[in-house]
Short mmCIF file of C-alpha atoms in Angstrom, two decimals:
data_model
loop_
_atom_site.label_atom_id
_atom_site.label_comp_id
_atom_site.label_asym_id
_atom_site.label_seq_id
_atom_site.Cartn_x
_atom_site.Cartn_y
_atom_site.Cartn_z
CA UNK A 1 126.48 96.04 81.08
CA UNK A 2 123.10 95.66 79.37
CA UNK A 3 121.88 98.59 77.19
CA UNK A 4 118.25 99.28 77.93
CA UNK A 5 115.52 101.31 76.61
CA UNK A 6 112.84 101.73 79.07
CA UNK A 7 109.22 102.35 77.88
CA UNK A 8 106.98 104.75 80.07
CA UNK A 9 107.42 107.64 82.03
CA UNK A 10 104.51 107.53 84.41
CA UNK A 11 103.60 106.36 87.83
CA UNK A 12 104.76 102.68 87.32
CA UNK A 13 108.10 103.78 86.13
CA UNK A 14 108.57 106.02 89.00
CA UNK A 15 107.60 103.23 91.45
CA UNK A 16 109.80 100.61 90.00
CA UNK A 17 112.73 102.73 89.60
CA UNK A 18 112.43 104.11 92.98
CA UNK A 19 112.58 100.32 94.35
CA UNK A 20 115.08 98.72 91.51
CA UNK A 21 118.64 98.39 91.37
CA UNK A 22 119.44 100.29 88.03
CA UNK A 23 122.05 102.50 88.00
CA UNK A 24 125.43 101.15 87.62
CA UNK A 25 124.08 97.78 86.92
CA UNK A 26 122.71 98.90 83.42
CA UNK A 27 123.08 101.53 80.88
CA UNK A 28 120.27 103.28 80.44
CA UNK A 29 120.06 104.76 76.96
CA UNK A 30 116.68 106.59 77.72
CA UNK A 31 113.10 106.21 78.12
CA UNK A 32 110.52 105.96 75.17
CA UNK A 33 106.52 107.21 75.27
CA UNK A 34 104.17 107.50 72.58
CA UNK A 35 103.06 110.82 73.59
CA UNK A 36 105.19 113.37 71.63
CA UNK A 37 104.63 116.17 74.39
CA UNK A 38 106.39 114.05 76.99
CA UNK A 39 109.62 113.72 74.46
CA UNK A 40 109.97 117.73 74.85
CA UNK A 41 110.89 117.03 78.34
CA UNK A 42 113.26 114.70 80.40
CA UNK A 43 112.18 112.04 83.00
CA UNK A 44 114.21 111.39 85.74
CA UNK A 45 117.21 113.24 84.29
CA UNK A 46 117.21 111.19 80.86
CA UNK A 47 115.96 111.84 77.60
CA UNK A 48 112.48 110.79 76.40
CA UNK A 49 112.25 109.49 73.03
CA UNK A 50 109.24 108.63 70.58
CA UNK A 51 109.17 104.77 69.52
CA UNK A 52 110.98 105.52 66.51
CA UNK A 53 114.11 105.88 68.03
CA UNK A 54 114.32 101.97 67.85
CA UNK A 55 115.09 102.43 64.15
CA UNK A 56 118.44 104.17 65.15
CA UNK A 57 119.38 102.34 68.13
CA UNK A 58 118.92 98.49 68.89
CA UNK A 59 119.26 98.14 72.81
CA UNK A 60 120.01 94.94 74.51
CA UNK A 61 116.50 94.77 76.29
CA UNK A 62 113.19 97.07 76.24
CA UNK A 63 111.52 97.04 79.76
CA UNK A 64 108.13 98.21 79.44
CA UNK A 65 107.41 100.17 82.73
CA UNK A 66 103.44 100.53 82.39
CA UNK A 67 100.18 99.43 82.84
CA UNK A 68 99.68 98.54 79.25
CA UNK A 69 102.47 96.07 78.91
CA UNK A 70 100.08 93.95 76.17
CA UNK A 71 99.28 96.92 73.97
CA UNK A 72 102.62 98.15 73.93
CA UNK A 73 104.13 94.50 73.25
CA UNK A 74 101.61 94.33 70.19
CA UNK A 75 103.09 97.75 69.23
CA UNK A 76 106.28 96.37 69.16
CA UNK A 77 105.42 93.14 67.44
CA UNK A 78 103.99 95.06 64.47
CA UNK A 79 106.67 98.18 64.40
CA UNK A 80 109.63 96.40 65.48
CA UNK A 81 109.41 92.72 65.14
CA UNK A 82 112.99 92.14 65.22
CA UNK A 83 113.07 93.45 68.82
CA UNK A 84 110.05 91.41 70.13
CA UNK A 85 112.54 88.92 72.03
CA UNK A 86 113.96 91.92 73.70
CA UNK A 87 110.96 92.82 75.45
CA UNK A 88 110.66 92.84 79.27
CA UNK A 89 107.86 93.35 81.94
CA UNK A 90 107.80 95.57 84.83
CA UNK A 91 109.59 92.65 87.12
CA UNK A 92 112.62 92.21 84.97
CA UNK A 93 114.84 94.56 87.42
CA UNK A 94 113.67 92.46 90.53
CA UNK A 95 114.28 89.34 88.52
CA UNK A 96 117.76 90.09 87.57
CA UNK A 97 118.12 91.05 91.39
CA UNK A 98 116.87 87.84 92.61
CA UNK A 99 119.02 85.84 90.14
CA UNK A 100 122.20 87.55 91.17
CA UNK A 101 121.25 87.03 94.73
CA UNK A 102 120.82 83.33 94.61
CA UNK A 103 123.28 82.41 91.84
CA UNK A 104 125.36 80.61 94.24
CA UNK A 105 122.74 78.81 95.92
CA UNK A 106 123.11 74.93 96.29
CA UNK A 107 119.82 74.46 97.56
CA UNK A 108 117.68 72.15 94.70
CA UNK A 109 114.60 74.16 95.86
CA UNK A 110 115.99 77.36 95.15
CA UNK A 111 117.57 76.29 92.14
CA UNK A 112 114.45 74.98 90.74
CA UNK A 113 113.01 78.25 91.31
CA UNK A 114 115.49 79.90 89.61
CA UNK A 115 115.24 77.65 86.48
CA UNK A 116 111.79 78.66 86.09
CA UNK A 117 112.49 82.40 86.49
CA UNK A 118 114.98 82.37 83.68
CA UNK A 119 112.66 80.62 81.29
CA UNK A 120 109.46 82.48 82.20
CA UNK A 121 110.22 85.54 84.07
CA UNK A 122 109.33 86.25 87.87
CA UNK A 123 106.21 85.77 89.43
CA UNK A 124 104.58 85.20 92.72
CA UNK A 125 104.80 81.25 92.34
CA UNK A 126 107.59 80.31 89.97
CA UNK A 127 106.64 76.89 89.26
CA UNK A 128 104.98 75.02 86.20
CA UNK A 129 101.76 74.05 88.46
CA UNK A 130 100.54 77.90 88.31
CA UNK A 131 100.51 78.02 84.43
CA UNK A 132 97.62 75.48 84.29
CA UNK A 133 95.45 78.25 85.78
CA UNK A 134 96.18 81.12 83.13
CA UNK A 135 93.35 79.97 80.70
CA UNK A 136 90.99 77.97 83.00
CA UNK A 137 87.17 78.92 82.70
CA UNK A 138 85.36 80.05 85.68
CA UNK A 139 81.68 80.21 85.77
CA UNK A 140 80.92 83.22 87.57
CA UNK A 141 77.28 83.72 88.92
CA UNK A 142 75.31 86.47 90.31
CA UNK A 143 72.90 86.30 93.17
CA UNK A 144 70.26 88.89 92.71
CA UNK A 145 69.13 88.72 96.45
CA UNK A 146 72.14 89.71 98.14
CA UNK A 147 73.64 91.32 95.02
CA UNK A 148 76.82 89.57 95.28
CA UNK A 149 78.86 87.09 92.76
CA UNK A 150 79.63 83.95 93.73
CA UNK A 151 81.23 80.59 92.27
CA UNK A 152 80.70 77.09 92.78
CA UNK A 153 83.86 75.82 95.07
CA UNK A 154 83.62 72.25 94.69
CA UNK A 155 79.96 71.70 95.44
CA UNK A 156 79.50 74.59 97.66
CA UNK A 157 78.51 78.59 97.04
CA UNK A 158 81.35 80.91 97.79
CA UNK A 159 80.37 84.62 97.65
CA UNK A 160 82.67 87.27 97.05
CA UNK A 161 82.91 90.94 98.66
CA UNK A 162 81.14 93.80 97.09
CA UNK A 163 84.47 95.45 95.81
CA UNK A 164 84.88 92.50 93.45
CA UNK A 165 82.23 94.02 91.34
CA UNK A 166 82.48 92.75 87.88
CA UNK A 167 82.63 88.66 86.67
CA UNK A 168 86.18 89.39 85.36
CA UNK A 169 87.50 90.83 88.87
CA UNK A 170 85.86 87.54 90.55
CA UNK A 171 87.23 85.19 88.18
CA UNK A 172 90.61 86.69 88.48
CA UNK A 173 90.55 86.69 92.10
CA UNK A 174 89.38 82.97 92.34
CA UNK A 175 91.65 82.20 89.80
CA UNK A 176 94.39 83.13 92.26
CA UNK A 177 92.89 81.28 95.31
CA UNK A 178 93.37 77.95 93.21
CA UNK A 179 97.03 78.86 92.19
CA UNK A 180 97.89 79.51 95.94
CA UNK A 181 95.98 76.22 97.43
CA UNK A 182 97.11 73.94 94.28
CA UNK A 183 98.62 70.64 95.84
CA UNK A 184 101.98 71.62 94.73
CA UNK A 185 101.81 75.30 95.85
CA UNK A 186 103.99 76.56 98.77
CA UNK A 187 100.90 78.75 100.14
CA UNK A 188 98.79 75.52 100.57
CA UNK A 189 97.44 75.22 104.19
CA UNK A 190 96.06 71.61 103.85
CA UNK A 191 97.92 68.45 103.02
CA UNK A 192 97.19 64.76 103.54
CA UNK A 193 99.71 64.51 106.40
CA UNK A 194 98.55 68.03 107.86
CA UNK A 195 94.85 68.50 107.50
CA UNK A 196 91.81 69.30 109.76
CA UNK A 197 90.26 66.10 111.54
CA UNK A 198 86.75 64.90 111.71
CA UNK A 199 85.33 66.99 114.88
CA UNK A 200 88.20 69.66 114.91
CA UNK A 201 87.57 72.99 116.37
CA UNK A 202 89.18 75.05 113.72
CA UNK A 203 90.14 79.00 114.23
CA UNK A 204 90.40 80.84 110.76
CA UNK A 205 92.15 84.24 111.24
CA UNK A 206 92.08 86.36 108.36
CA UNK A 207 89.08 84.58 106.43
CA UNK A 208 88.76 86.74 103.36
CA UNK A 209 86.52 85.09 101.05
CA UNK A 210 86.40 81.86 103.36
CA UNK A 211 87.88 79.08 100.98
CA UNK A 212 89.77 77.26 103.31
CA UNK A 213 86.86 77.26 105.98
CA UNK A 214 84.32 76.17 103.55
CA UNK A 215 86.56 73.25 102.39
CA UNK A 216 86.83 71.89 105.98
CA UNK A 217 83.32 72.87 107.27
CA UNK A 218 81.80 69.52 106.92
CA UNK A 219 84.35 67.78 109.02
CA UNK A 220 84.94 70.40 111.64
CA UNK A 221 82.74 70.70 114.78
CA UNK A 222 82.91 74.41 115.14
CA UNK A 223 84.86 77.10 113.15
CA UNK A 224 85.95 80.52 114.34
CA UNK A 225 85.89 82.78 111.49
CA UNK A 226 87.93 86.18 112.36
CA UNK A 227 87.80 89.00 109.69
CA UNK A 228 87.84 92.66 110.48
CA UNK A 229 86.76 93.75 106.63
CA UNK A 230 83.08 94.41 106.82
CA UNK A 231 82.54 93.83 103.11
CA UNK A 232 84.17 90.45 103.51
CA UNK A 233 82.17 89.66 106.52
CA UNK A 234 79.17 90.49 104.61
CA UNK A 235 80.25 87.72 102.03
CA UNK A 236 81.02 85.07 104.71
CA UNK A 237 77.68 85.42 106.26
CA UNK A 238 76.16 84.62 102.62
CA UNK A 239 78.47 81.61 102.13
CA UNK A 240 78.10 80.09 105.91
CA UNK A 241 74.87 80.92 106.09
CA UNK A 242 73.59 77.06 106.04
CA UNK A 243 76.21 76.25 108.68
CA UNK A 244 74.97 78.57 111.62
CA UNK A 245 74.96 75.91 114.16
CA UNK A 246 78.61 75.49 113.39
CA UNK A 247 80.33 79.08 112.95
CA UNK A 248 81.12 81.94 114.99
CA UNK A 249 81.89 85.22 112.93
CA UNK A 250 84.02 87.61 115.09
CA UNK A 251 84.84 90.82 113.16
CA UNK A 252 87.88 91.95 114.80
CA UNK A 253 91.63 92.42 114.02
CA UNK A 254 93.70 89.70 115.83
CA UNK A 255 96.55 91.32 117.57
CA UNK A 256 98.56 91.12 121.00
CA UNK A 257 96.20 93.56 122.73
CA UNK A 258 92.72 94.10 123.33
CA UNK A 259 91.37 97.26 122.61
CA UNK A 260 88.54 98.56 120.59
CA UNK A 261 88.79 96.81 117.25
CA UNK A 262 91.56 94.95 118.12
CA UNK A 263 91.61 91.55 120.14
CA UNK A 264 93.81 88.80 121.05
CA UNK A 265 92.85 85.42 120.17
CA UNK A 266 93.50 84.48 124.06
CA UNK A 267 90.42 86.95 124.85
CA UNK A 268 88.30 86.02 121.70
CA UNK A 269 88.56 82.13 121.79
CA UNK A 270 87.45 80.50 125.48
CA UNK A 271 88.09 76.83 124.71
CA UNK A 272 90.94 74.63 123.32
CA UNK A 273 91.02 74.54 119.45
CA UNK A 274 92.54 71.84 117.00
CA UNK A 275 93.75 73.94 113.89
CA UNK A 276 94.64 77.83 113.46
CA UNK A 277 94.98 78.99 110.22
CA UNK A 278 96.26 82.52 110.01
CA UNK A 279 96.74 84.94 107.11
CA UNK A 280 96.73 88.55 108.18
CA UNK A 281 98.54 90.68 105.80
CA UNK A 282 102.06 90.25 107.82
CA UNK A 283 100.71 90.65 111.22
CA UNK A 284 100.85 86.94 111.84
CA UNK A 285 103.41 86.97 114.45
CA UNK A 286 101.92 89.80 116.53
CA UNK A 287 98.64 87.85 116.50
CA UNK A 288 100.66 84.62 117.68
CA UNK A 289 102.08 86.78 120.55
CA UNK A 290 98.19 87.26 121.79
CA UNK A 291 97.52 83.65 121.76
CA UNK A 292 99.89 82.02 124.16
CA UNK A 293 97.40 80.59 126.57
CA UNK A 294 95.04 79.56 123.70
CA UNK A 295 98.03 77.39 121.90
CA UNK A 296 99.40 76.28 125.08
CA UNK A 297 96.14 75.13 126.40
CA UNK A 298 95.26 73.43 123.09
CA UNK A 299 96.64 69.66 123.52
CA UNK A 300 96.36 68.62 120.41
CA UNK A 301 97.20 71.65 117.88
CA UNK A 302 98.03 72.07 114.08
CA UNK A 303 98.76 75.87 113.06
CA UNK A 304 99.22 76.94 109.25
CA UNK A 305 100.54 80.22 109.54
CA UNK A 306 101.31 82.52 106.36
CA UNK A 307 104.93 83.48 106.79
CA UNK A 308 106.15 85.31 103.57
CA UNK A 309 104.71 89.01 104.11
CA UNK A 310 107.91 90.43 105.15
CA UNK A 311 111.43 89.11 104.98
CA UNK A 312 111.60 88.06 108.59
CA UNK A 313 108.34 86.50 109.08
CA UNK A 314 109.38 82.72 108.88
CA UNK A 315 111.88 83.34 111.67
CA UNK A 316 109.88 85.23 114.13
CA UNK A 317 106.85 82.97 113.74
CA UNK A 318 108.99 80.04 114.26
CA UNK A 319 110.22 81.45 117.51
CA UNK A 320 107.04 82.08 119.06
CA UNK A 321 105.65 79.07 118.37
CA UNK A 322 108.50 76.98 119.36
CA UNK A 323 108.33 78.87 122.45
CA UNK A 324 105.05 77.72 122.99
CA UNK A 325 105.93 74.10 122.56
CA UNK A 326 104.94 73.18 118.94
CA UNK A 327 107.32 71.55 116.37
CA UNK A 328 108.01 73.89 113.31
CA UNK A 329 108.54 73.04 109.67
CA UNK A 330 107.62 74.87 106.66
CA UNK A 331 105.89 73.83 103.38
CA UNK A 332 108.13 73.13 100.63
CA UNK A 333 109.03 75.44 97.97
CA UNK A 334 109.57 79.34 97.64
CA UNK A 335 107.17 82.57 96.86
CA UNK A 336 108.15 85.83 95.92
CA UNK A 337 105.77 88.60 97.60
CA UNK A 338 106.23 91.82 95.98
CA UNK A 339 103.32 93.44 97.64
CA UNK A 340 104.54 96.31 99.93
CA UNK A 341 102.73 95.74 103.32
CA UNK A 342 104.77 95.88 106.21
CA UNK A 343 107.89 96.97 104.42
CA UNK A 344 108.50 100.12 102.25
CA UNK A 345 110.49 98.35 99.73
CA UNK A 346 110.03 95.35 97.30
CA UNK A 347 111.48 92.40 98.59
CA UNK A 348 114.18 90.62 96.74
CA UNK A 349 114.06 87.44 98.84
CA UNK A 350 112.15 84.03 98.27
CA UNK A 351 110.17 83.10 101.04
CA UNK A 352 108.42 80.22 102.67
CA UNK A 353 104.81 80.21 101.94
CA UNK A 354 103.38 78.60 105.33
CA UNK A 355 105.11 77.83 108.77
CA UNK A 356 103.58 74.49 110.15
CA UNK A 357 103.66 74.05 113.78
CA UNK A 358 102.20 70.85 115.44
CA UNK A 359 101.94 69.26 118.80
#
């Protein structure tokens, strides 16, 4: 059993420890905090120490559970240099649980992911391709007319929502887009054998910033942009302002009912379509239930549906698409998606990124 000090006694520590499998798996030696006042109290029933405790007790691991990982790691490097190799971040417990879950898997794709995790720690994308974006320079520009930031995505301006109000925020967000749409990514919507064709009618459900539609806007004959978030709609209008003849912006939530701000794709789209891309934070299955007529009446159709927001999305999405007559497969590779969206726990499952349906 590994002997562990946990550095941090705040909200991050509570969140991780409420979710992680810790007791009975690790021996918790105690908690460390730089705040001497906190050392007069207990945290989660355990004693809190100042960092000097590391001069007396050498643990197997030091798990930093705060938002100040880099600062604390530098402190350890200065004060306890021999212990720098013991430092782990807030994903450590989830990493160990995933390694245990899949340790007997004979799936070569899973084995590849586990090898990366062991060497590099746990990420959303546990592949070497993601590393090339860590230090990439992105030129972020500001449009004083609309007061929004933008970048050049290829040769076109891609605008960002108003809540991304600094160059740093925009740069980090845009880099995450590049990672998820890398040609090797499990999250990639398009690939050479599965793409939007010249003259296609496209439905983009959950447009966000609009990078997918911006990439295919020149070849598509028409693009339905479905996005409920007002701030993203504002940015979308700027991004696609030169394509008014091709786009239809619909500010609704795509679901299985038609009521108020909620609408079915069957009600919103009145013509056969050729490509549906959908990324709506775990509500994909529900939106597909409201798209039966649209999908069944579209004779030549490809669907790229995100399938990682909950542990059961892949099978639910495949079932509904197959019931509509589509042949289904998934993109290659796996993702780990920790965000608490439709579930009340942090998943310990590796998930496929996209279900592809075609007919």
